[in-house]
Coordinates of C-alpha atoms in Angstrom, one line a residue:
M878 CA 148.0 -16.7 125.4
K879 CA 146.6 -20.2 126.2
L880 CA 146.8 -23.3 124.0
L881 CA 144.7 -26.3 124.7
L882 CA 145.8 -29.6 123.2
K883 CA 142.9 -32.2 123.3
N884 CA 142.9 -35.9 122.9
G885 CA 146.7 -36.5 122.7
C886 CA 148.4 -39.8 123.7
P887 CA 151.3 -38.8 126.0
V888 CA 154.6 -40.7 126.0
D889 CA 156.5 -40.2 129.2
S890 CA 156.8 -43.2 131.5
R891 CA 158.5 -41.2 134.2
N892 CA 155.3 -39.2 134.7
E893 CA 152.2 -41.2 135.4
L894 CA 149.6 -40.1 132.8
P895 CA 146.4 -41.5 131.4
E896 CA 146.4 -43.1 128.0
K897 CA 144.7 -40.0 126.5
V898 CA 144.9 -36.5 127.9
D899 CA 144.2 -32.8 127.3
I900 CA 147.1 -30.5 127.9
L901 CA 146.7 -26.8 128.8
I902 CA 149.5 -24.5 128.1
E903 CA 149.7 -20.9 129.3
N904 CA 152.6 -18.6 128.4
N905 CA 155.5 -21.1 128.1
K906 CA 154.5 -23.8 130.6
I907 CA 152.2 -26.7 131.0
V908 CA 149.6 -25.6 133.5
K909 CA 147.2 -28.5 133.5
I910 CA 147.0 -32.1 132.3
A911 CA 143.8 -34.0 132.6
E912 CA 141.5 -36.5 130.8
N913 CA 139.2 -33.6 130.0
I914 CA 139.8 -29.9 130.2
D915 CA 137.3 -27.2 129.3
E916 CA 138.7 -23.7 128.9
N917 CA 137.5 -20.5 127.5
D918 CA 139.4 -17.9 125.5
T919 CA 141.8 -20.5 124.4
E920 CA 143.2 -21.8 121.1
I921 CA 142.1 -25.4 120.9
I922 CA 143.8 -28.1 118.8
N923 CA 142.3 -31.6 118.6
L924 CA 145.2 -34.0 118.3
D925 CA 142.9 -37.0 117.5
G926 CA 145.0 -39.5 119.3
T927 CA 148.4 -38.6 118.0
K928 CA 151.5 -39.0 120.2
V929 CA 152.6 -36.2 122.5
L930 CA 156.3 -36.4 123.4
P931 CA 158.5 -34.1 125.4
G932 CA 160.4 -31.9 122.9
L933 CA 163.3 -34.1 121.8
I934 CA 167.0 -33.4 122.4
D935 CA 169.7 -34.1 119.7
M936 CA 173.1 -33.9 121.4
H937 CA 175.1 -34.3 118.3
V938 CA 174.5 -31.6 115.6
H939 CA 176.8 -29.7 113.3
L940 CA 175.3 -26.2 112.8
R941 CA 178.5 -25.1 110.9
E942 CA 178.2 -21.4 112.0
P943 CA 180.4 -19.5 112.3
G944 CA 182.6 -20.1 109.3
Y945 CA 180.8 -22.6 107.1
E946 CA 177.5 -20.8 106.5
E947 CA 177.3 -22.2 102.9
K948 CA 176.7 -25.7 104.5
E949 CA 174.3 -24.6 107.3
T950 CA 173.6 -21.7 109.6
I951 CA 172.3 -21.7 113.2
K952 CA 169.0 -20.4 111.8
T953 CA 168.6 -23.1 109.1
G954 CA 169.9 -25.9 111.3
C955 CA 167.4 -25.0 114.1
E956 CA 164.6 -24.8 111.5
A957 CA 165.5 -28.3 110.4
A958 CA 165.4 -29.4 114.0
A959 CA 162.0 -27.9 114.5
A960 CA 160.8 -29.8 111.4
G961 CA 162.1 -33.0 112.9
G962 CA 160.4 -32.5 116.3
I963 CA 163.6 -31.6 118.1
T964 CA 163.5 -28.6 120.4
T965 CA 167.1 -28.7 121.8
V966 CA 170.3 -29.3 119.9
A967 CA 173.9 -29.5 121.1
A968 CA 176.1 -27.7 118.6
M969 CA 179.5 -29.3 117.8
P970 CA 182.4 -26.9 118.0
N971 CA 184.1 -27.7 114.7
T972 CA 183.3 -24.2 113.3
D973 CA 185.7 -21.6 111.9
P974 CA 187.0 -20.3 114.2
I975 CA 186.8 -23.4 116.3
A976 CA 184.7 -23.0 119.5
D977 CA 187.7 -23.4 121.7
N978 CA 187.3 -20.0 123.5
P979 CA 184.6 -18.0 125.3
A980 CA 184.3 -15.4 122.6
T981 CA 183.2 -17.9 119.9
I982 CA 180.8 -19.5 122.4
E983 CA 179.3 -16.1 123.1
L984 CA 179.0 -15.5 119.4
I985 CA 177.1 -18.8 118.9
K986 CA 174.9 -18.1 121.9
A987 CA 174.1 -14.6 120.6
R988 CA 173.1 -15.9 117.1
A989 CA 171.1 -18.7 118.7
Q990 CA 168.9 -16.2 120.5
E991 CA 166.7 -15.8 117.5
A992 CA 166.7 -19.4 116.5
L993 CA 163.6 -21.5 116.7
V994 CA 165.0 -24.1 119.1
D995 CA 167.4 -24.1 122.0
V996 CA 171.1 -24.4 121.1
V997 CA 173.4 -25.9 123.7
P998 CA 177.0 -25.0 122.9
L999 CA 179.8 -27.5 123.2
G1000 CA 183.5 -26.5 123.4
S1001 CA 186.5 -28.2 121.9
I1002 CA 188.8 -30.3 123.9
T1003 CA 192.0 -28.8 122.3
K1004 CA 192.9 -25.5 120.8
G1005 CA 191.9 -25.5 117.2
S1006 CA 190.7 -29.1 117.7
S1007 CA 194.3 -29.9 116.8
G1008 CA 194.7 -32.6 119.4
K1009 CA 197.9 -31.0 120.7
E1010 CA 197.2 -28.4 123.4
L1011 CA 194.2 -28.3 125.8
A1012 CA 191.6 -25.5 125.3
E1013 CA 190.8 -23.4 128.4
I1014 CA 188.2 -25.8 129.6
G1015 CA 187.5 -23.8 132.7
F1016 CA 186.7 -20.6 130.7
L1017 CA 184.6 -22.7 128.3
S1018 CA 182.6 -24.0 131.2
R1019 CA 182.0 -20.6 132.6
S1020 CA 180.9 -19.4 129.2
G1021 CA 178.1 -22.1 129.3
V1022 CA 179.3 -25.1 127.3
K1023 CA 177.8 -28.4 128.4
G1024 CA 180.5 -30.7 127.2
V1025 CA 183.8 -30.7 125.3
T1026 CA 184.7 -32.6 122.2
D1027 CA 187.0 -32.4 119.1
D1028 CA 184.3 -34.2 117.1
G1029 CA 185.3 -34.5 113.5
N1030 CA 188.8 -35.2 114.8
P1031 CA 190.0 -37.7 117.3
V1032 CA 192.4 -36.7 120.1
M1033 CA 195.2 -39.0 119.0
D1034 CA 197.6 -38.1 121.8
S1035 CA 196.7 -40.2 124.8
E1036 CA 198.5 -37.9 127.3
V1037 CA 196.5 -34.9 126.0
M1038 CA 193.2 -36.9 126.4
R1039 CA 194.2 -38.0 129.9
R1040 CA 194.8 -34.3 130.9
A1041 CA 191.5 -33.3 129.2
M1042 CA 189.6 -35.8 131.3
E1043 CA 191.4 -34.6 134.5
Y1044 CA 190.5 -31.0 133.8
S1045 CA 186.9 -31.7 132.8
R1046 CA 186.1 -33.3 136.2
P1047 CA 185.9 -30.2 138.4
F1048 CA 183.5 -28.7 135.9
D1049 CA 181.4 -31.8 135.6
L1050 CA 181.7 -31.7 131.8
P1051 CA 181.5 -34.9 129.8
I1052 CA 184.3 -35.6 127.3
I1053 CA 182.5 -36.5 124.1
S1054 CA 185.0 -38.6 122.1
H1055 CA 185.2 -39.0 118.4
C1056 CA 186.8 -42.5 118.5
E1057 CA 188.9 -43.0 115.3
D1058 CA 192.5 -44.1 115.1
L1059 CA 193.6 -42.1 112.0
N1060 CA 196.5 -44.4 111.3
L1061 CA 194.2 -47.4 111.0
A1062 CA 191.5 -45.5 109.2
A1063 CA 194.1 -44.0 106.9
E1064 CA 192.1 -42.5 104.0
G1065 CA 189.4 -45.2 104.0
V1066 CA 185.9 -44.3 102.7
M1067 CA 183.8 -47.3 103.9
H1068 CA 183.7 -50.2 106.3
E1069 CA 186.3 -52.9 105.8
G1070 CA 184.6 -56.1 104.8
F1071 CA 183.1 -58.0 101.9
Y1072 CA 181.5 -55.0 100.2
S1073 CA 184.7 -52.8 100.4
T1074 CA 186.5 -55.6 98.5
K1075 CA 183.6 -56.1 96.1
L1076 CA 183.3 -52.4 95.4
G1077 CA 187.0 -51.7 95.3
L1078 CA 186.8 -48.9 97.8
K1079 CA 189.4 -48.2 100.4
P1080 CA 188.3 -49.6 103.7
I1081 CA 188.1 -48.4 107.3
P1082 CA 188.5 -51.3 109.7
A1083 CA 186.2 -51.5 112.7
A1084 CA 189.3 -51.7 114.8
A1085 CA 190.0 -48.0 114.0
E1086 CA 187.1 -47.1 116.2
E1087 CA 187.4 -49.9 118.8
V1088 CA 191.0 -49.3 119.8
M1089 CA 190.2 -45.7 120.6
I1090 CA 187.1 -46.7 122.6
A1091 CA 189.2 -49.1 124.6
R1092 CA 191.8 -46.4 125.2
D1093 CA 189.3 -43.7 126.3
I1094 CA 187.6 -46.2 128.6
A1095 CA 190.9 -46.9 130.2
L1096 CA 191.6 -43.2 130.6
A1097 CA 188.1 -42.6 132.0
D1098 CA 188.8 -45.4 134.5
L1099 CA 192.1 -43.8 135.4
T1100 CA 190.8 -40.2 135.8
G1101 CA 187.2 -40.8 136.9
A1102 CA 186.0 -38.4 134.1
R1103 CA 182.6 -38.7 132.4
L1104 CA 183.2 -40.1 129.0
H1105 CA 180.6 -40.1 126.2
I1106 CA 181.3 -42.1 123.0
A1107 CA 180.0 -40.3 119.9
H1108 CA 178.4 -42.2 117.1
L1109 CA 179.2 -45.7 118.2
S1110 CA 179.0 -48.0 115.2
T1111 CA 180.5 -51.4 115.9
A1112 CA 179.4 -54.5 117.9
R1113 CA 182.8 -54.8 119.6
G1114 CA 182.7 -51.1 120.5
F1115 CA 179.4 -51.7 122.2
E1116 CA 180.8 -54.7 124.1
L1117 CA 183.6 -52.5 125.4
V1118 CA 181.2 -49.9 126.6
K1119 CA 178.9 -52.5 128.2
A1120 CA 181.8 -54.1 130.1
A1121 CA 183.0 -50.7 131.2
R1122 CA 179.6 -49.7 132.5
E1123 CA 179.3 -53.0 134.4
N1124 CA 182.6 -52.2 136.0
G1125 CA 181.3 -48.8 137.2
I1126 CA 183.2 -46.6 134.8
K1127 CA 181.3 -43.5 133.9
V1128 CA 180.8 -44.0 130.2
T1129 CA 177.8 -43.5 128.0
A1130 CA 177.4 -43.8 124.2
E1131 CA 175.3 -42.7 121.4
V1132 CA 174.2 -44.3 118.1
T1133 CA 172.8 -42.7 115.0
P1134 CA 169.5 -43.6 113.2
H1135 CA 171.5 -44.4 110.1
H1136 CA 173.7 -46.9 111.9
L1137 CA 170.6 -48.5 113.3
T1138 CA 168.9 -48.9 109.9
L1139 CA 171.6 -49.1 107.1
T1140 CA 174.6 -51.3 106.4
D1141 CA 177.7 -51.2 104.2
A1142 CA 175.7 -53.1 101.6
D1143 CA 173.8 -49.9 101.0
L1144 CA 176.9 -48.4 99.3
Q1145 CA 176.5 -50.8 96.3
E1146 CA 174.9 -48.0 94.3
Y1147 CA 177.9 -45.7 95.0
N1148 CA 175.5 -43.2 96.5
T1149 CA 177.5 -40.5 98.3
A1150 CA 174.6 -39.9 100.6
M1151 CA 175.6 -43.2 102.2
K1152 CA 179.1 -41.9 103.0
V1153 CA 179.3 -41.1 106.7
N1154 CA 182.0 -41.2 109.4
P1155 CA 182.1 -43.7 111.1
P1156 CA 181.0 -45.7 108.0
L1157 CA 177.9 -47.8 107.7
R1158 CA 178.9 -51.1 109.2
S1159 CA 178.0 -54.8 108.8
V1160 CA 174.7 -56.4 109.4
D1161 CA 176.0 -58.0 112.6
D1162 CA 177.1 -54.5 113.8
R1163 CA 173.8 -53.0 113.0
D1164 CA 171.8 -55.8 114.6
T1165 CA 174.0 -55.7 117.8
L1166 CA 173.3 -52.0 118.1
I1167 CA 169.6 -52.4 117.6
K1168 CA 169.6 -55.0 120.4
A1169 CA 171.6 -52.7 122.6
V1170 CA 169.2 -49.9 122.4
K1171 CA 166.3 -52.2 122.8
D1172 CA 167.8 -53.6 125.9
G1173 CA 168.5 -50.2 127.3
Q1174 CA 172.3 -50.7 127.2
L1175 CA 173.1 -47.7 125.0
S1176 CA 172.2 -44.2 126.3
V1177 CA 171.4 -42.0 123.4
I1178 CA 170.2 -41.8 119.8
A1179 CA 171.7 -38.7 118.1
T1180 CA 171.7 -37.7 114.5
D1181 CA 175.2 -36.5 113.9
H1182 CA 173.5 -34.0 111.5
A1183 CA 176.4 -33.1 109.3
P1184 CA 175.3 -31.0 106.3
H1185 CA 177.4 -30.3 103.3
T1186 CA 177.1 -28.3 100.1
Y1187 CA 175.9 -30.0 96.9
E1188 CA 179.4 -29.7 95.4
E1189 CA 181.0 -31.4 98.4
K1190 CA 178.8 -34.5 98.1
M1191 CA 179.1 -34.7 94.3
G1192 CA 181.5 -36.9 92.5
T1193 CA 182.8 -40.3 93.5
I1194 CA 182.6 -42.0 96.9
D1195 CA 186.4 -41.5 97.2
S1196 CA 186.1 -37.7 96.8
A1197 CA 182.8 -36.9 98.5
A1198 CA 182.6 -35.4 102.0
F1199 CA 181.5 -37.6 104.9
G1200 CA 178.2 -36.7 106.5
I1201 CA 174.5 -36.3 105.9
S1202 CA 171.5 -34.2 107.1
G1203 CA 169.6 -36.1 109.7
L1204 CA 167.5 -33.8 111.8
E1205 CA 164.4 -33.9 109.6
T1206 CA 164.2 -37.6 109.2
A1207 CA 165.4 -39.1 112.5
L1208 CA 162.1 -39.6 114.3
S1209 CA 160.3 -40.9 111.2
V1210 CA 163.1 -43.3 110.4
L1211 CA 163.2 -44.6 114.0
H1212 CA 159.4 -45.1 113.9
H1213 CA 159.3 -46.6 110.4
Y1214 CA 162.2 -49.1 110.8
L1215 CA 162.3 -49.8 114.6
I1216 CA 159.1 -48.9 116.5
R1217 CA 156.8 -50.5 113.9
K1218 CA 158.8 -53.7 113.9
G1219 CA 158.9 -53.9 117.7
N1220 CA 162.6 -53.2 118.2
L1221 CA 161.9 -50.0 120.1
D1222 CA 158.9 -48.5 121.9
W1223 CA 158.0 -44.9 122.4
N1224 CA 159.1 -44.8 126.1
Q1225 CA 162.5 -46.0 125.0
I1226 CA 162.7 -43.2 122.4
I1227 CA 162.0 -40.7 125.2
E1228 CA 164.8 -42.2 127.3
L1229 CA 167.2 -42.2 124.3
M1230 CA 166.3 -38.8 122.9
Y1231 CA 165.2 -36.8 125.9
Y1232 CA 166.0 -38.0 129.4
N1233 CA 169.4 -39.5 128.9
P1234 CA 170.9 -36.7 126.8
A1235 CA 169.5 -34.2 129.3
E1236 CA 171.2 -36.0 132.1
I1237 CA 174.5 -36.2 130.2
L1238 CA 174.5 -32.5 129.3
R1239 CA 173.0 -31.5 132.7
L1240 CA 169.9 -29.9 131.2
D1241 CA 166.9 -29.3 133.4
K1242 CA 164.2 -31.3 131.7
E1243 CA 161.1 -32.6 133.5
G1244 CA 159.0 -34.1 130.8
L1245 CA 155.3 -34.0 130.5
K1246 CA 154.2 -32.6 133.9
I1247 CA 152.5 -29.5 135.3
G1248 CA 154.9 -26.7 135.7
S1249 CA 157.4 -27.8 133.1
I1250 CA 158.4 -25.8 130.1
A1251 CA 156.0 -26.6 127.2
D1252 CA 158.4 -28.1 124.7
L1253 CA 156.4 -30.7 122.8
T1254 CA 156.6 -32.9 119.8
I1255 CA 153.3 -34.1 118.2
F1256 CA 153.8 -37.2 116.0
A1257 CA 151.2 -38.9 113.8
E1258 CA 152.1 -42.6 113.6
N1259 CA 149.7 -43.5 110.7
E1260 CA 150.5 -40.8 108.3
S1261 CA 153.1 -41.5 105.6
W1262 CA 155.4 -39.1 103.7
T1263 CA 158.1 -39.3 101.1
V1264 CA 161.5 -37.9 101.9
D1265 CA 162.4 -35.1 99.5
T1266 CA 165.6 -33.5 100.3
D1267 CA 164.8 -30.5 98.1
K1268 CA 162.2 -29.7 100.7
F1269 CA 164.6 -29.9 103.7
K1270 CA 164.8 -26.8 105.9
S1271 CA 168.5 -27.7 106.3
L1272 CA 170.9 -26.3 103.7
G1273 CA 172.3 -29.8 103.5
K1274 CA 170.3 -31.7 100.9
H1275 CA 171.8 -35.2 101.3
S1276 CA 170.1 -38.1 103.0
P1277 CA 170.3 -41.8 102.5
Y1278 CA 166.5 -41.9 102.8
N1279 CA 165.8 -39.5 100.0
G1280 CA 162.8 -40.8 97.9
Q1281 CA 161.8 -43.3 100.5
E1282 CA 158.3 -43.4 101.9
L1283 CA 158.3 -43.3 105.7
T1284 CA 155.3 -44.1 108.0
G1285 CA 154.9 -41.5 110.7
T1286 CA 155.4 -37.8 110.6
V1287 CA 155.9 -34.8 112.9
K1288 CA 152.7 -32.8 112.9
L1289 CA 153.5 -30.0 115.3
T1290 CA 156.5 -28.8 117.2
I1291 CA 155.9 -26.6 120.2
K1292 CA 158.7 -24.6 121.9
D1293 CA 158.1 -22.6 125.0
G1294 CA 154.4 -23.0 124.6
K1295 CA 154.4 -21.6 121.0
I1296 CA 153.9 -23.6 117.8
I1297 CA 157.1 -23.3 115.8
Y1298 CA 156.4 -26.0 113.2
D1299 CA 153.0 -26.8 111.8
N1300 CA 152.6 -29.7 109.4
R1301 CA 148.9 -30.2 109.8
G1302 CA 148.3 -29.1 106.2
G1303 CA 151.2 -31.0 104.9
Q1304 CA 153.1 -27.9 104.1
G1305 CA 155.6 -28.0 107.0
E1306 CA 155.3 -24.3 107.9
L1307 CA 157.8 -22.7 110.2
I1308 CA 156.4 -20.1 112.5
Y1309 CA 158.6 -17.4 114.1

């Protein structure tokens, strides 16, 4: 089966392409890219100048299965990814059982075979993500994990983290670190600052994140391991990462769309959809992170998609669970708040959500070129939509952007040459 996409505007600075192209797909690959292609016996879609991106990668997603299927399943999480224009997700290991062994990794891989998008499994650093005893990192590597992390929990024991970094090196696996000193964070629920005092909510100081970033950078320097800082949220944390990179330490970091667009002031309505971990930070923190991604000094944007049930997000800020659903809004949020205002451009998005995560996870991705797998995201910049969490494909229905009108929407998602999400009629149809 052939598919011909006409009049698309490609985004991929690493492959020299005209401003507007036709793309011919046969079976699962891009077979021709040219300014004009005529082809018979082909399904033709006129893109009318919409953006054509390589299918995006989200390297920080909680799919919840096995064990927490009431929050999300691999199937629904991947459907949400498809609706967000994301064709590859990295699945965090904080499932039940924890993905600290090859059997659980094989279970995740088996269930992912029928999913709409690719699932890259991550293994846990320690058994049960307890932070006490190392998981069998070698066996996890042989089972196909592309990184190890106890995300959701920090590895508090510095000796355990050191040994994890040492054992990860022969397998070329990144250590993906959830940086949070639990003693400093205590049972805080929001960023420590003016608004935590005003709102009377228990705070989490920025230092709770920063001291762990500093520790892990020191350990990465000691061991030579590849360190990736998950969901970086503070200005000082960024300065630590920047200085480490300038000194040749192998450290990368990611930031989420919500930490780039929201601040602790947004909790004034006591909306539990604003409760995330790490918490929304100050204006200065947010602005520093925006400048960092604009200047190419942070490596990745990832959603930290963390769905919960309705009941878990109900109640007070104090009692609600941390986490939101982010897969379906990420690209529109970044376009609406950052690209339109000149803080990011499309080629930077591709670096942050395609090439850099692929490099960190050692995924073979070649972008928009002849011979590459036809994973594509088609995005219409001028079409607006209103976020309605009731229409989310994810089982998690909580988003800080619920009810907001966003400019720019995913029109088509193509995986292995096949349309898996079709929003041309505004219905957001998933296609298996």
